Structures are given as C-alpha cells and as structure tokens.
Short mmCIF file of C-alpha atoms in Angstrom, two decimals:
data_model
loop_
_atom_site.label_atom_id
_atom_site.label_comp_id
_atom_site.label_asym_id
_atom_site.label_seq_id
_atom_site.Cartn_x
_atom_site.Cartn_y
_atom_site.Cartn_z
CA ALA A 75 5.22 16.88 -0.44
CA GLN A 76 4.07 14.01 0.92
CA LYS A 77 0.26 13.68 0.25
CA VAL A 78 0.02 11.09 3.95
CA THR A 79 1.45 12.02 6.48
CA GLN A 80 2.27 9.68 9.63
CA ALA A 81 4.14 11.52 12.19
CA GLN A 82 4.50 9.16 14.72
CA THR A 83 7.20 6.73 13.70
CA GLU A 84 6.65 4.43 16.54
CA ILE A 85 3.82 4.18 18.88
CA SER A 86 5.11 1.14 22.06
CA VAL A 87 2.31 0.41 24.48
CA VAL A 88 1.06 -1.87 27.37
CA GLU A 89 -1.97 -4.31 25.91
CA LYS A 90 -5.40 -3.25 26.76
CA GLU A 91 -4.52 0.77 26.62
CA ASP A 92 -6.03 2.91 23.74
CA VAL A 93 -3.84 3.62 20.84
CA THR A 94 -4.51 6.39 17.97
CA LEU A 95 -2.40 6.54 15.39
CA ASP A 96 -2.39 9.45 13.25
CA CYS A 97 -2.77 10.15 9.31
CA VAL A 98 -2.34 13.70 7.99
CA TYR A 99 -3.44 14.14 3.75
CA GLU A 100 -3.07 16.31 1.67
CA THR A 101 -5.34 17.10 -1.42
CA ARG A 102 -6.92 19.01 -4.06
CA ASP A 103 -9.69 16.27 -4.99
CA THR A 104 -13.83 16.61 -3.92
CA THR A 105 -13.59 13.01 -4.47
CA TYR A 106 -11.23 11.02 -2.63
CA TYR A 107 -10.44 7.60 -0.78
CA LEU A 108 -8.54 7.23 2.66
CA PHE A 109 -7.75 3.90 3.55
CA TRP A 110 -5.31 2.25 5.99
CA TYR A 111 -3.70 -1.68 5.70
CA LYS A 112 -1.97 -3.57 8.85
CA GLN A 113 1.13 -5.03 8.80
CA PRO A 114 1.97 -7.18 10.28
CA PRO A 115 5.62 -8.89 11.13
CA SER A 116 4.21 -11.95 8.87
CA GLY A 117 4.59 -9.27 5.90
CA GLU A 118 1.53 -9.35 3.96
CA LEU A 119 0.21 -6.41 4.48
CA VAL A 120 -4.01 -6.37 5.24
CA PHE A 121 -6.77 -4.01 4.14
CA LEU A 122 -8.61 -2.49 6.57
CA ILE A 123 -11.17 -0.17 5.72
CA ARG A 124 -11.63 1.91 3.17
CA ARG A 125 -13.79 5.63 3.39
CA ASN A 126 -14.48 8.33 0.31
CA SER A 127 -14.81 11.77 0.87
CA PHE A 128 -18.49 12.05 1.80
CA ASP A 129 -18.38 10.05 4.17
CA GLU A 130 -17.21 11.74 7.19
CA GLN A 131 -19.23 9.56 9.69
CA ASN A 132 -17.10 7.60 11.72
CA GLU A 133 -16.49 3.49 11.36
CA ILE A 134 -16.43 1.12 14.79
CA SER A 135 -15.03 -2.37 13.69
CA GLY A 136 -14.80 -4.08 16.58
CA ARG A 137 -11.64 -3.07 18.58
CA TYR A 138 -11.15 -0.54 15.84
CA SER A 139 -12.21 2.20 14.84
CA TRP A 140 -11.63 5.48 12.24
CA ASN A 141 -12.04 9.74 12.56
CA PHE A 142 -12.48 11.83 9.29
CA GLN A 143 -12.52 15.09 9.37
CA LYS A 144 -12.43 16.44 6.64
CA SER A 145 -11.66 20.22 8.34
CA THR A 146 -8.09 19.10 9.33
CA SER A 147 -8.18 16.35 6.55
CA SER A 148 -6.51 13.42 8.80
CA PHE A 149 -8.35 10.42 9.31
CA ASN A 150 -6.75 8.69 13.07
CA PHE A 151 -6.72 5.32 13.77
CA THR A 152 -8.12 4.27 17.18
CA ILE A 153 -7.40 0.55 19.09
CA THR A 154 -9.06 0.15 22.42
CA ALA A 155 -7.52 -2.17 24.62
CA SER A 156 -4.62 -3.56 22.55
CA GLN A 157 -3.55 -6.86 21.94
CA VAL A 158 -0.44 -8.11 20.80
CA VAL A 159 -1.14 -8.92 18.11
CA ASP A 160 -2.27 -5.74 17.16
CA SER A 161 1.78 -5.69 16.83
CA ALA A 162 1.90 -3.98 13.42
CA VAL A 163 2.57 -1.10 11.19
CA TYR A 164 0.34 0.40 9.82
CA PHE A 165 0.45 2.44 7.44
CA CYS A 166 -2.86 4.69 5.94
CA ALA A 167 -3.48 6.00 1.84
CA LEU A 168 -4.26 7.63 -0.47
CA SER A 169 -6.37 7.70 -4.07
CA GLU A 170 -7.45 10.62 -5.58
CA ALA A 171 -10.02 11.36 -8.49
CA GLU A 172 -7.98 13.96 -10.31
CA ASN A 173 -5.16 10.50 -10.99
CA ASN A 174 -8.78 7.84 -11.84
CA PHE A 175 -7.68 6.48 -8.92
CA ASN A 176 -5.25 4.91 -9.86
CA LYS A 177 -2.97 6.36 -7.34
CA PHE A 178 -1.98 5.56 -4.87
CA TYR A 179 -0.12 7.28 -1.99
CA PHE A 180 1.19 5.77 0.91
CA GLY A 181 2.22 7.38 3.53
CA SER A 182 5.66 5.21 5.86
CA GLY A 183 3.71 3.77 8.48
CA THR A 184 3.08 3.91 12.56
CA LYS A 185 4.61 0.44 14.09
CA LEU A 186 2.90 -0.23 16.96
CA ASN A 187 4.40 -2.65 19.65
CA VAL A 188 2.23 -3.37 21.88
CA LYS A 189 3.51 -5.18 24.81
CA PRO A 190 2.54 -8.21 27.61
CA GLY B 209 -10.39 -17.72 -2.39
CA ALA B 210 -6.77 -17.28 -3.86
CA GLY B 211 -5.75 -13.91 -3.24
CA VAL B 212 -2.92 -12.28 -5.21
CA SER B 213 -0.20 -14.34 -5.68
CA GLN B 214 3.74 -12.99 -6.07
CA SER B 215 6.72 -14.81 -7.06
CA PRO B 216 9.61 -15.98 -6.25
CA SER B 217 8.90 -14.81 -2.27
CA ASN B 218 12.96 -14.23 -1.49
CA LYS B 219 16.03 -13.49 -4.72
CA VAL B 220 18.99 -13.55 -3.99
CA THR B 221 21.21 -12.22 -7.06
CA GLU B 222 24.53 -10.70 -8.20
CA LYS B 223 24.82 -6.88 -8.80
CA GLY B 224 24.50 -6.14 -12.64
CA LYS B 225 21.66 -9.17 -13.50
CA ASP B 226 18.69 -9.07 -15.10
CA VAL B 227 15.75 -10.24 -12.74
CA GLU B 228 12.21 -10.94 -13.27
CA LEU B 229 9.15 -10.59 -10.47
CA ARG B 230 6.26 -12.30 -11.10
CA CYS B 231 2.66 -11.63 -10.23
CA ASP B 232 -1.42 -13.00 -10.11
CA PRO B 233 -4.20 -11.32 -9.32
CA ILE B 234 -6.54 -12.02 -8.19
CA SER B 235 -9.03 -13.67 -10.82
CA GLY B 236 -11.49 -11.15 -11.84
CA HIS B 237 -9.11 -7.94 -11.06
CA THR B 238 -8.76 -5.73 -14.51
CA ALA B 239 -6.49 -3.48 -12.62
CA LEU B 240 -2.88 -4.30 -11.01
CA TYR B 241 0.13 -2.71 -9.09
CA TRP B 242 3.49 -2.66 -8.15
CA TYR B 243 4.81 -0.99 -5.64
CA ARG B 244 8.54 -1.31 -4.36
CA GLN B 245 9.41 -1.96 -0.07
CA SER B 246 12.55 -0.85 0.95
CA LEU B 247 13.92 -1.83 4.13
CA GLY B 248 11.32 -0.01 7.19
CA GLN B 249 9.97 2.67 4.72
CA GLY B 250 6.72 3.17 3.74
CA LEU B 251 5.09 1.97 -0.41
CA GLU B 252 6.58 3.84 -3.30
CA PHE B 253 3.97 3.31 -6.10
CA LEU B 254 5.73 1.80 -8.67
CA ILE B 255 3.06 1.49 -11.78
CA TYR B 256 -0.68 0.16 -12.54
CA PHE B 257 -1.82 -1.39 -15.72
CA GLN B 258 -5.53 -1.64 -16.17
CA GLY B 259 -6.31 -4.70 -18.02
CA ASN B 260 -2.94 -4.76 -20.30
CA SER B 261 -2.19 -1.10 -21.09
CA ALA B 262 -0.38 0.89 -18.04
CA PRO B 263 -0.60 4.08 -19.32
CA ASP B 264 1.13 5.73 -16.70
CA LYS B 265 4.78 4.25 -16.05
CA SER B 266 6.04 8.09 -14.66
CA GLY B 267 6.42 6.27 -11.13
CA LEU B 268 9.33 3.44 -12.94
CA PRO B 269 12.69 4.64 -10.83
CA SER B 270 14.79 4.37 -14.00
CA ASP B 271 14.89 2.75 -17.37
CA ARG B 272 16.22 -0.36 -15.65
CA PHE B 273 12.97 -0.87 -14.91
CA SER B 274 9.42 -2.12 -17.39
CA ALA B 275 6.84 -4.17 -16.57
CA GLU B 276 4.28 -5.54 -18.34
CA ARG B 277 0.61 -8.25 -18.30
CA THR B 278 -0.26 -9.70 -20.30
CA GLY B 279 -3.68 -11.53 -20.56
CA GLY B 280 -4.82 -8.82 -18.27
CA SER B 281 -3.71 -11.65 -15.73
CA VAL B 282 -0.36 -12.65 -14.36
CA SER B 283 2.37 -9.24 -14.72
CA THR B 284 5.96 -9.83 -14.85
CA LEU B 285 7.92 -6.47 -13.01
CA THR B 286 11.87 -7.05 -14.72
CA ILE B 287 15.11 -5.10 -13.22
CA GLN B 288 17.59 -5.08 -16.07
CA ARG B 289 21.22 -4.57 -14.37
CA THR B 290 20.43 -4.57 -11.23
CA GLN B 291 21.80 -2.41 -8.48
CA GLN B 292 22.16 -2.86 -5.05
CA GLU B 293 20.06 0.31 -3.66
CA ASP B 294 17.20 -2.12 -6.09
CA SER B 295 17.25 -4.42 -2.59
CA ALA B 296 14.08 -4.12 -2.03
CA VAL B 297 10.37 -5.83 -0.76
CA TYR B 298 8.31 -5.75 -4.41
CA LEU B 299 4.84 -5.92 -3.52
CA CYS B 300 1.89 -6.36 -5.98
CA ALA B 301 -2.13 -5.38 -5.48
CA SER B 302 -4.66 -6.07 -7.40
CA SER B 303 -8.25 -4.61 -7.68
CA ARG B 304 -12.03 -4.77 -9.47
CA ARG B 305 -12.61 -1.30 -11.37
CA ILE B 306 -15.48 0.59 -11.15
CA ALA B 307 -15.06 3.54 -13.40
CA GLY B 308 -15.48 7.08 -11.00
CA ALA B 309 -14.63 4.46 -7.97
CA GLN B 310 -11.91 3.56 -6.27
CA GLU B 311 -12.50 -0.78 -5.35
CA THR B 312 -9.71 -1.79 -2.83
CA GLN B 313 -6.65 -2.95 -3.71
CA TYR B 314 -5.25 -6.58 -2.14
CA PHE B 315 -1.51 -6.94 -1.81
CA GLY B 316 0.52 -10.00 -2.62
CA PRO B 317 3.25 -11.68 -0.29
CA GLY B 318 5.90 -9.83 -1.97
CA THR B 319 9.13 -10.40 -3.30
CA ARG B 320 12.09 -9.82 -1.16
CA LEU B 321 15.06 -8.42 -3.86
CA LEU B 322 19.13 -9.16 -2.14
CA VAL B 323 21.08 -7.57 -4.29
CA LEU B 324 24.41 -8.21 -3.50
#
C-alpha cells in the first residue's frame, strides 16, 4: 500500500487562482515527519516545509499555507494567488520513527500548471 | 554555501556497460540518500548512509546496484550491466542527523542516465 498518496496527478489553473494540493499519508507511528518539496522544470527538488506529527498548527509562508490534519491523515498544501513561477511538480513525503527517520516515502507528485 | 553536487549531470551508456554516479553531499551532513526517479514518476528510495555505513540496502532494485561512501563524504552509486529499465534520474540528498529526529534532506540536481 502507498504510504503517501497524492491523488491529483495534474492540476491546471489560471494565474491568481488559489489551488490546493492534496496529500494523504499512512503510518502506524505516532512520531513522524511530513514534508513538501517542489520540483521545477529545471529538475532540482526544493524543500518547502517540514512538519512533525506533534505540531498540528497550520503554517503560512507568504502565498503558501499548509493544513495538517491528523484526524484525516492529510497534509494539504495551498497556494494562494498562484503565479506562473509556481508551475512545477510538488511532492509530499513522510519519514517515520519506525525506520529511525532514515527512509523517506514520497508520493507520486502533483504537476501544477499555472497559465497566464 | 555549496549544495549537494552530483556528477555527471547526464550519462548515456550502452546496455550491458557499468556506470558510476557520484554524489558530493553538503559539508557536515552525515546522512546521505540515493533515490531514483523514472520519467514522470515519484521518487523511489534506494539506499541511505549514516556516515560510511548503509544499514538498509533493501531499496536497491537488484544486485546489479551497489553504493559506497568513503570518508563520510562522497558517495558512489554503481550500476553494473546496465539495462534499459535503469534509465532514470538518480537523485542524491544529504542531511544532518540528530538522534530521534529528522533533519531536512537537501537534494542535488541529479544524474540523468540513459541506457541505449
């Protein structure tokens, strides 16, 4: 079974629209970390956020915000007022205490196309 | 400061040949990870190193794959007798290690391997 599921394969929006990228994870651990990475067309993965399982506070960073809900095992990512430069593949990832946080499980990614 | 570097950036080889992919982690990062990303796919975890040792090699796809790390720094991923299905982008990441916690992984630009 997939440990991290990103059900949205590809999303297209028009600039200035808000968009939410879904991430659902599966773990038996009570201690784990969740991550979001951005992979622009250039290919290099860029770290966006890390969240541990004990911190359910939502986080906002500029136009980016993250909604962590343990009750639904989700860690969704919202981009407000999207821009063309946001076009990329976004990956959600999980690491668990069970593996001493040494293994990362990545979702299959969501490709975001922001059109002008 | 310098990020994770990988070489070569691109490698084209013939089926059956051996290839070596190199990763230089961020200075001071004791943990090093290798991933494979096939075209349009997510990241597949291959192996990680803590220092020079690799406690978990279960992610390596076959015995044609091996990896080593020397001096707690540079790592080499070797693929012997390459097959066409080995064609992918091989990504390296490094992180600091703190006991009982997970530091963020920082990724290199990847090596694009094409097996003809």
